[in-house]
mmCIF file of C-alpha atoms in Angstrom:
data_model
loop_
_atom_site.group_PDB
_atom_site.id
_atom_site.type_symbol
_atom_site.label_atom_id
_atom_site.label_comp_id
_atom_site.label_asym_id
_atom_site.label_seq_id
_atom_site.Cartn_x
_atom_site.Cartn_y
_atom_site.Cartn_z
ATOM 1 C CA UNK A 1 16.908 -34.565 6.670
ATOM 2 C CA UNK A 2 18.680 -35.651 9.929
ATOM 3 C CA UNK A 3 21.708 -36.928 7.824
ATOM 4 C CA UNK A 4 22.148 -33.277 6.031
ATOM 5 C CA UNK A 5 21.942 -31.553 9.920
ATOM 6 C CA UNK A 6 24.285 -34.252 11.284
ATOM 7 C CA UNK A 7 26.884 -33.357 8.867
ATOM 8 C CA UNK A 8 27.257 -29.538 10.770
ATOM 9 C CA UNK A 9 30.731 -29.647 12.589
ATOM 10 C CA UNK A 10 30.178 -28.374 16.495
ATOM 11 C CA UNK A 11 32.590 -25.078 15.957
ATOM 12 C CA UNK A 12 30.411 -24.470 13.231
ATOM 13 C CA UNK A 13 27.229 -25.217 14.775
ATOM 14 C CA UNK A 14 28.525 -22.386 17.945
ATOM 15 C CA UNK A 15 28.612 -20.170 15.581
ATOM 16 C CA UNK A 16 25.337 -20.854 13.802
ATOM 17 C CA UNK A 17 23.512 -20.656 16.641
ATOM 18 C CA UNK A 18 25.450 -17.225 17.950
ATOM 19 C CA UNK A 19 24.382 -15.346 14.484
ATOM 20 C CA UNK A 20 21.265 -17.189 14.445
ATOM 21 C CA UNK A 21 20.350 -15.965 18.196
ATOM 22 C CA UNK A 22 21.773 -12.439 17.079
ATOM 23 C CA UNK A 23 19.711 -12.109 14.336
ATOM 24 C CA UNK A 24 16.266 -13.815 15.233
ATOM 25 C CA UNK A 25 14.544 -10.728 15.997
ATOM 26 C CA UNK A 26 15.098 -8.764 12.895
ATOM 27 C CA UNK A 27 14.078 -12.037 10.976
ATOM 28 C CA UNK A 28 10.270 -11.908 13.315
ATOM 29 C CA UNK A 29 10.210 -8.410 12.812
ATOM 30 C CA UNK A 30 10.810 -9.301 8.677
ATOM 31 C CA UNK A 31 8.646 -12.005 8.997
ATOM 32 C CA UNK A 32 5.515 -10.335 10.491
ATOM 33 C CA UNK A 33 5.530 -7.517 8.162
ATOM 34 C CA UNK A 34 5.456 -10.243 4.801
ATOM 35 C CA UNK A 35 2.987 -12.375 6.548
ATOM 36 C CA UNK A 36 -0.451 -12.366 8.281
ATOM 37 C CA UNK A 37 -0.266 -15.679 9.952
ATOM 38 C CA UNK A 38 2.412 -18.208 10.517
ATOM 39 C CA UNK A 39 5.775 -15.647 11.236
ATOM 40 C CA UNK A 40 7.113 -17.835 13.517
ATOM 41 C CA UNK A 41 7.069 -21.149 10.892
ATOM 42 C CA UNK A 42 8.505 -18.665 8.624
ATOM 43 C CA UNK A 43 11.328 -17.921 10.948
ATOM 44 C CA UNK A 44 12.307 -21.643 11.622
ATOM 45 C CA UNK A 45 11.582 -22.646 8.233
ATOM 46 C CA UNK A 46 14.457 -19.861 7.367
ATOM 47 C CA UNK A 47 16.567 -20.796 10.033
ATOM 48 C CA UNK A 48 16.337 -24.818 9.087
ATOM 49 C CA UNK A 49 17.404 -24.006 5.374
ATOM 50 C CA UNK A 50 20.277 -21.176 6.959
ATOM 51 C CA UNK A 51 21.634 -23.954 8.936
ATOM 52 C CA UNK A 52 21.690 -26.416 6.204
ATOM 53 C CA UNK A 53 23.545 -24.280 4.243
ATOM 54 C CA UNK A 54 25.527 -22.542 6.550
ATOM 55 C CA UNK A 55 28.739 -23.598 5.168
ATOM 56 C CA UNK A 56 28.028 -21.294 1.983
ATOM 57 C CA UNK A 57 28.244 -18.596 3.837
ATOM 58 C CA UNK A 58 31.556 -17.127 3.278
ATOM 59 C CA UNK A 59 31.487 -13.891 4.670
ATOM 60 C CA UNK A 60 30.335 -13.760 7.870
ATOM 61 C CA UNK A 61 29.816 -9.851 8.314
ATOM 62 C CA UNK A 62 26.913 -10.639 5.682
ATOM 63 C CA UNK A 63 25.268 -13.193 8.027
ATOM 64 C CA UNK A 64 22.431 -10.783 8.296
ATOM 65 C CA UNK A 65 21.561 -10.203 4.941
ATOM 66 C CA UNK A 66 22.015 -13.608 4.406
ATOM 67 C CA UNK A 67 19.585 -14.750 6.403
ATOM 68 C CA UNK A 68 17.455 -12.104 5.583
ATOM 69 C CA UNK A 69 17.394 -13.565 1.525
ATOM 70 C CA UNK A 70 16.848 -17.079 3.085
ATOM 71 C CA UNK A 71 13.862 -15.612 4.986
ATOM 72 C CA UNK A 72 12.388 -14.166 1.560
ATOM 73 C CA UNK A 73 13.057 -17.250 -0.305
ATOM 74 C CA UNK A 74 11.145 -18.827 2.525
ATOM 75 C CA UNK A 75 7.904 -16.267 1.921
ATOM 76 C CA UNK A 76 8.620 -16.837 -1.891
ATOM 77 C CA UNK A 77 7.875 -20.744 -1.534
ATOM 78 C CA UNK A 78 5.237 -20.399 0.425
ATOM 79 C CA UNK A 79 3.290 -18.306 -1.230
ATOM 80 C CA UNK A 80 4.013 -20.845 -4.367
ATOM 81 C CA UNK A 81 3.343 -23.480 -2.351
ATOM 82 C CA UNK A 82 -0.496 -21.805 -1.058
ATOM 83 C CA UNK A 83 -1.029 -20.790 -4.986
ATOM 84 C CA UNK A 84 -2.750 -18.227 -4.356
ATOM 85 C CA UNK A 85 -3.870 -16.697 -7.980
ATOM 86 C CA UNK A 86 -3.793 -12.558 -6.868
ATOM 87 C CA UNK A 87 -5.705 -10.597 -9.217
ATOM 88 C CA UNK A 88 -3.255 -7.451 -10.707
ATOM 89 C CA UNK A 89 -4.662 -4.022 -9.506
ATOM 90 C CA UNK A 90 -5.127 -1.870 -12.446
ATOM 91 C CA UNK A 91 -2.809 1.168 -12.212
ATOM 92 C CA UNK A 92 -5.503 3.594 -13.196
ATOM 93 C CA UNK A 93 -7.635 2.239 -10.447
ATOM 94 C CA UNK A 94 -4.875 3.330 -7.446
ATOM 95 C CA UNK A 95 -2.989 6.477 -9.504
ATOM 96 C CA UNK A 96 -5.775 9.076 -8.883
ATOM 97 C CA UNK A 97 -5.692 8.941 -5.169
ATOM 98 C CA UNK A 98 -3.446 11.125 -3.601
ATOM 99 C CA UNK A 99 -3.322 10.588 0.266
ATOM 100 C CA UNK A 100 -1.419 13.782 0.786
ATOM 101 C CA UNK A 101 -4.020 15.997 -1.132
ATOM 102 C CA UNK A 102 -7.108 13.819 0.463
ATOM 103 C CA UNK A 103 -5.695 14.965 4.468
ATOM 104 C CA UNK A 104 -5.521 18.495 3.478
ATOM 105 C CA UNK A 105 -9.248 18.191 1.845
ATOM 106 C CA UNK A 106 -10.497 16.544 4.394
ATOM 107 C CA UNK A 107 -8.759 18.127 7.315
ATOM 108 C CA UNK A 108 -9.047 15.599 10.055
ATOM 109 C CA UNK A 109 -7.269 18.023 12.511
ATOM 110 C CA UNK A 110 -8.307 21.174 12.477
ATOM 111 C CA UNK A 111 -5.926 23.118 15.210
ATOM 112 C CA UNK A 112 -3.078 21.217 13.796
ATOM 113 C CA UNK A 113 -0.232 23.698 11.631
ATOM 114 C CA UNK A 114 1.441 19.927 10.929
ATOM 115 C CA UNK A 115 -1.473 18.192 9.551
ATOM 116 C CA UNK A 116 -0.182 15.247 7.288
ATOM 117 C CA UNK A 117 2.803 14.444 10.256
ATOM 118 C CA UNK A 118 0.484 14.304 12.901
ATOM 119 C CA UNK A 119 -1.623 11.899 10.543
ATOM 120 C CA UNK A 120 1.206 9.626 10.258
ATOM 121 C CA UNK A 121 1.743 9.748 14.169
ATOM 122 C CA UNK A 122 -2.076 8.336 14.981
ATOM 123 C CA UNK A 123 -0.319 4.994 13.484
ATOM 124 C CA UNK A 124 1.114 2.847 16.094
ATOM 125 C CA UNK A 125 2.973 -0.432 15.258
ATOM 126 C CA UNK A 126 -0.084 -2.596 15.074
ATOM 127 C CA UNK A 127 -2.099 -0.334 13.005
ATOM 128 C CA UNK A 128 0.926 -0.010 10.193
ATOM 129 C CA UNK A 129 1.030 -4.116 10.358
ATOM 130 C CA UNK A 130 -2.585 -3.888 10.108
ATOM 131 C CA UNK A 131 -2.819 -1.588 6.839
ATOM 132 C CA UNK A 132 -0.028 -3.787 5.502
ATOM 133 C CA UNK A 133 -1.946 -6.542 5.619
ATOM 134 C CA UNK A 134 -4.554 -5.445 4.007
ATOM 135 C CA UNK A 135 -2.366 -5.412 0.862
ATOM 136 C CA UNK A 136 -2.236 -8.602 -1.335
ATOM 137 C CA UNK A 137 1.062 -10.441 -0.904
ATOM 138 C CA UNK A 138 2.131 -9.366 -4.312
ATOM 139 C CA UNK A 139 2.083 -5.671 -3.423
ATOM 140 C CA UNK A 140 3.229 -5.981 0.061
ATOM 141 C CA UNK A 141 6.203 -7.938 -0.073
ATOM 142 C CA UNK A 142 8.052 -5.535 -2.548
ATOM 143 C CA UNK A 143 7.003 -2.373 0.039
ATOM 144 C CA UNK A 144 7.946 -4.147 2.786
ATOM 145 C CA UNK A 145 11.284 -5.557 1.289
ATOM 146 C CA UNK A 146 12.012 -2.332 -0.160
ATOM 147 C CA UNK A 147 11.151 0.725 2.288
ATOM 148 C CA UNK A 148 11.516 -1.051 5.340
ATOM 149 C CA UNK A 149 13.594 -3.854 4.842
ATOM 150 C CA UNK A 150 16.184 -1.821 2.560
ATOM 151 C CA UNK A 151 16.612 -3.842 -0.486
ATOM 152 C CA UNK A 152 17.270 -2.668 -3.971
ATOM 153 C CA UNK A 153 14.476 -3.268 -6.244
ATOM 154 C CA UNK A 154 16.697 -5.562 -8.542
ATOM 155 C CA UNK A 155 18.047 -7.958 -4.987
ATOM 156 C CA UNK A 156 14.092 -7.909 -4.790
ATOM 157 C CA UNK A 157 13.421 -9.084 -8.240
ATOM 158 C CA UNK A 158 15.925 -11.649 -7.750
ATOM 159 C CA UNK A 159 14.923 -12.840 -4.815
ATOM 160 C CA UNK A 160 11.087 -13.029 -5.527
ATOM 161 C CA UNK A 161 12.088 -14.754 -8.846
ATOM 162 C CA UNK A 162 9.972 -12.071 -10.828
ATOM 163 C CA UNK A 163 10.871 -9.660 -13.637
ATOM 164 C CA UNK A 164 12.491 -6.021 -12.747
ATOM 165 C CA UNK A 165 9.265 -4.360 -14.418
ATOM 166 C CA UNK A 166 7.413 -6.704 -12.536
ATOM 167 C CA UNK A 167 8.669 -5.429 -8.994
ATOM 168 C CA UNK A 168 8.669 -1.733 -9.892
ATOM 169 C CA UNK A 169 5.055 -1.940 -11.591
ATOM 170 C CA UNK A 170 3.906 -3.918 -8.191
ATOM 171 C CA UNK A 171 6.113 -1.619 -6.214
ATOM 172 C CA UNK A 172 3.916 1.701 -7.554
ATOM 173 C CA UNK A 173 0.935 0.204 -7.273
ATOM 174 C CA UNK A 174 2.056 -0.969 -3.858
ATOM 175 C CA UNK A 175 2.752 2.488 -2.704
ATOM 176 C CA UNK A 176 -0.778 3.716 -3.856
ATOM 177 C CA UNK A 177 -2.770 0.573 -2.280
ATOM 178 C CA UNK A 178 -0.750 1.902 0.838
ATOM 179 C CA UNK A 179 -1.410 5.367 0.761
ATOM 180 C CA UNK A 180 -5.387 4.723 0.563
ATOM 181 C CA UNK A 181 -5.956 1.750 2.993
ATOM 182 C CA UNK A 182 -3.834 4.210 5.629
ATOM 183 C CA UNK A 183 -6.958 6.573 4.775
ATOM 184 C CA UNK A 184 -9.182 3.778 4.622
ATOM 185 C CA UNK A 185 -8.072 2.357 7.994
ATOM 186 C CA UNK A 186 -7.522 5.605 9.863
ATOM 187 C CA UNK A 187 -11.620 6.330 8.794
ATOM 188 C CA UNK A 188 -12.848 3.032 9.853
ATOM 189 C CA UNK A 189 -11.450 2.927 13.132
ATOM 190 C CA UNK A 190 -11.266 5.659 15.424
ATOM 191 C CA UNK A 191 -8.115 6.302 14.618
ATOM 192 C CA UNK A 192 -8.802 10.362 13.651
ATOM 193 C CA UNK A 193 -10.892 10.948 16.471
ATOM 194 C CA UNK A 194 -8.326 9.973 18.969
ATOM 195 C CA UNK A 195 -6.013 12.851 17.721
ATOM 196 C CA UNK A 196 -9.124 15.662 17.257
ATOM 197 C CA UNK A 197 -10.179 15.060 20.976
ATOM 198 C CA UNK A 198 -8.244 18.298 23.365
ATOM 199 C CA UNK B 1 16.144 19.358 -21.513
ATOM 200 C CA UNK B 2 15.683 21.869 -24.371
ATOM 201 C CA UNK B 3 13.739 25.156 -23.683
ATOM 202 C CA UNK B 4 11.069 24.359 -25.958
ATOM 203 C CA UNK B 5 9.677 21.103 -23.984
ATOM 204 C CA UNK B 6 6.685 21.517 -22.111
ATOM 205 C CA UNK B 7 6.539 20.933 -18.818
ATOM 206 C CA UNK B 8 4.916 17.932 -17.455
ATOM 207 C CA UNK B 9 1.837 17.979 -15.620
ATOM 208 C CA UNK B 10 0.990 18.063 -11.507
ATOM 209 C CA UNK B 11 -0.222 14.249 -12.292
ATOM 210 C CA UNK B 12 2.680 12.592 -14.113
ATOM 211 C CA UNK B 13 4.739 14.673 -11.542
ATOM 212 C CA UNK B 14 2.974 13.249 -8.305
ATOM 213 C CA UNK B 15 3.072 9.537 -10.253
ATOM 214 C CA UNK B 16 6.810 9.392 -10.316
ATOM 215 C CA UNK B 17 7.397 11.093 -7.168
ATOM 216 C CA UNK B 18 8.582 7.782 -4.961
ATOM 217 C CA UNK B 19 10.758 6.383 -8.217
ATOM 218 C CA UNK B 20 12.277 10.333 -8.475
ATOM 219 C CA UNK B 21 13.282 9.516 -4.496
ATOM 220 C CA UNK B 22 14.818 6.036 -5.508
ATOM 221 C CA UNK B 23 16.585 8.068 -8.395
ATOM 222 C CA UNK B 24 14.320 5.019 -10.327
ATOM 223 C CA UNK B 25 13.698 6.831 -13.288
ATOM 224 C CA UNK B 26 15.680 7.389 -16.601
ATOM 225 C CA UNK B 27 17.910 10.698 -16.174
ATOM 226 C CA UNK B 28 15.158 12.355 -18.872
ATOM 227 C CA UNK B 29 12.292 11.541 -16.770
ATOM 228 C CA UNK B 30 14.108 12.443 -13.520
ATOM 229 C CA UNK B 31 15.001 15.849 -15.136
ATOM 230 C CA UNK B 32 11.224 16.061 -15.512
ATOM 231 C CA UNK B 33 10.269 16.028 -12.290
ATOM 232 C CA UNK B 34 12.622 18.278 -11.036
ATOM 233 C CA UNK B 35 12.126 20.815 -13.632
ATOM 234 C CA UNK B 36 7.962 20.702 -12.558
ATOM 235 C CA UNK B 37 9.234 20.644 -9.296
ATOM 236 C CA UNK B 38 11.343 24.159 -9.040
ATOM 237 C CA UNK B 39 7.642 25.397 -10.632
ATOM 238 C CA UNK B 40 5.073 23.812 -8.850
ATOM 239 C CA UNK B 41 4.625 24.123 -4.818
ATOM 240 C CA UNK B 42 1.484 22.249 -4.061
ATOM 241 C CA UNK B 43 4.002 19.171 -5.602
ATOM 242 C CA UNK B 44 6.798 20.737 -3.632
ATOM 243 C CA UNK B 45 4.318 19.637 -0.564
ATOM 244 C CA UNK B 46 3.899 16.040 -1.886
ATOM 245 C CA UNK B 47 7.807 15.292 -2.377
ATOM 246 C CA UNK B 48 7.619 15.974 1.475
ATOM 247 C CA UNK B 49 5.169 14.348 2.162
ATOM 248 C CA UNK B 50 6.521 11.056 0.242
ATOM 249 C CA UNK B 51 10.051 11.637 2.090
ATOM 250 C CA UNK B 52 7.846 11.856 4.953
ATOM 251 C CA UNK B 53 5.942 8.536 4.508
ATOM 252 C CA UNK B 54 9.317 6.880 3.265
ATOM 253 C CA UNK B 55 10.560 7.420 6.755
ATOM 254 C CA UNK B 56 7.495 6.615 8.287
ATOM 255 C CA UNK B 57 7.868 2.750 6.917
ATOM 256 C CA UNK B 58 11.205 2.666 7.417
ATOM 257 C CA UNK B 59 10.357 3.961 11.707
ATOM 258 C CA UNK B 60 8.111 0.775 11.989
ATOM 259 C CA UNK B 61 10.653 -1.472 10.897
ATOM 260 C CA UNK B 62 11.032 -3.593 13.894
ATOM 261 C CA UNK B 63 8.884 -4.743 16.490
ATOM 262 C CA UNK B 64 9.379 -5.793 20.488
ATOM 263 C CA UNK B 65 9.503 -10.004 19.378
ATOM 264 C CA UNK B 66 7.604 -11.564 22.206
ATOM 265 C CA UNK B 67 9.813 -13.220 24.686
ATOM 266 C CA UNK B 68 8.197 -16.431 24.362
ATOM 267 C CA UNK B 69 8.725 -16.608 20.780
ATOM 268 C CA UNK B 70 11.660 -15.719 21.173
ATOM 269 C CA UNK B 71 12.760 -18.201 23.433
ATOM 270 C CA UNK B 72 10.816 -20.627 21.250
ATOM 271 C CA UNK B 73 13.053 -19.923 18.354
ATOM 272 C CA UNK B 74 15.718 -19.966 20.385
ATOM 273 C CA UNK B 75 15.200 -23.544 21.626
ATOM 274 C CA UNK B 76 14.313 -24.681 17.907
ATOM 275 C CA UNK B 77 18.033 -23.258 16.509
ATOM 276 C CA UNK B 78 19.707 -25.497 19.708
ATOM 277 C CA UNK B 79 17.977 -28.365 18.789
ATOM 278 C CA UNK B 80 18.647 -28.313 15.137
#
């Protein structure tokens, strides 16, 4: 390993650690939504294999997104690597719950005229990680890679080494999961109450 | 799509919503949808709602990286 880092010229190495430094908080921020535990490994694992490879990277506008694939390639092996055999929701067991139709039935805000925004507003930062992580990895990464990371669903398909069907059949299932554990959550903590008190 | 196709219902409209967003679907289906959608307004109220929650994961995007950890990383990218 210490021959492949040695072979980094020092202009090169400036630069590394200039779009490295640049980018390192977008790569945590990546990193903590696509993991429970261990975002900072994930971050310097990423950043080892970007700097071993840095002199593939030919365009340095893309440095970002660059390091952003590196970072899900990183996820990708790990989650190999931990072998973790996820059992496949069925799609019938998810499709019939409608979050949107559940707030309006069950009205957790009476006085409110905005009633499904002002659900999504009880969520701070933590509680959004929270719900996410009560996803299996299989479902979360594509809704994290896709609505909040902003990659197309075939860039996700290539970079999770999985089938396009694959990714759009987790990614719908994904949504739903999502869309109940925010009910789930937001009833099992006192998320609701918070917003109902004057 | 012809006149004489029926319309599909509130739940294959509200399944496809998100993939109607991502323009996801074959141009038949996504003429579906929007054809149910001129009709129906309850799932007038769940397109919004989905644009609504799109935007929501997108807002919580990033997150304050501890200065610490940052500093860590930091640290491990000059010693590489």
């Amino acid at each position: 390993m210490a021959e492949e880092l040695r072979t980094v010229e020092p202009a090169s190495k400036e630069a590394f650690e200039s779009l490295a430094r640049e980018h390192i908080p977008r790569l945590y921020s990546a990193a903590r939504r696509l993991t429970d535990e261990g975002a900072e490994d994930l971050v310097q694992e990423c950043l080892l294999r970007a700097y071993r490879s840095f002199d593939t990277l030919a365009d340095a506008e893309a440095g970002g997104a660059w390091l952003q694939a590196i970072l899900v390639n990183a996820f990708r092996d790990r989650l190999r690597k931990e072998s973790r055999t996820v059992k496949e929701v069925a799609v019938e067991e998810v499709d019939d719950f409608s979050l949107y139709r559940t707030i309006a039935e069950e009205d957790p805000f009476p006085y409110s005229d905005s009633l499904h925004v002002d659900f999504l507003r009880a969520f701070g930062k933590e509680d959004v990680r929270a719900v996410l992580m009560r996803l299996p990895d299989i479902y979360r990464a594509p809704l994290v890679l896709r609505y909040m990371q902003g990659f197309a669903t075939k860039e996700i398909a290539r970079l999770l080494d999985a089938p396009l069907g694959t990714i759009l059949a987790r990614l719908h299932r994904g949504r739903k999961l999502f869309e109940r554990e925010l009910w789930a959550y937001a009833s099992e903590t006192d998320l609701l109450e918070k917003e109902v008190a004057p | 799509m012809s006149q004489g196709e029926r319309m599909i219902p509130c739940s294959d409209a509200v399944r496809q919503l998100w993939e109607y967003l991502d323009q996801a679907l074959s141009p038949e289906d996504q003429a579906k949808v929007e054809q149910h959608l001129a009709f129906c307004r309850r799932c007038c109220g769940e397109l919004e709602f989905a644009k609504e929650l799109q935007a929501f994961l997108r807002s919580h995007e990033v997150e304050e990286i501890p200065p610490h950890v940052r500093e860590r990383l930091e640290r491990f990218v000059q010693n590489l």
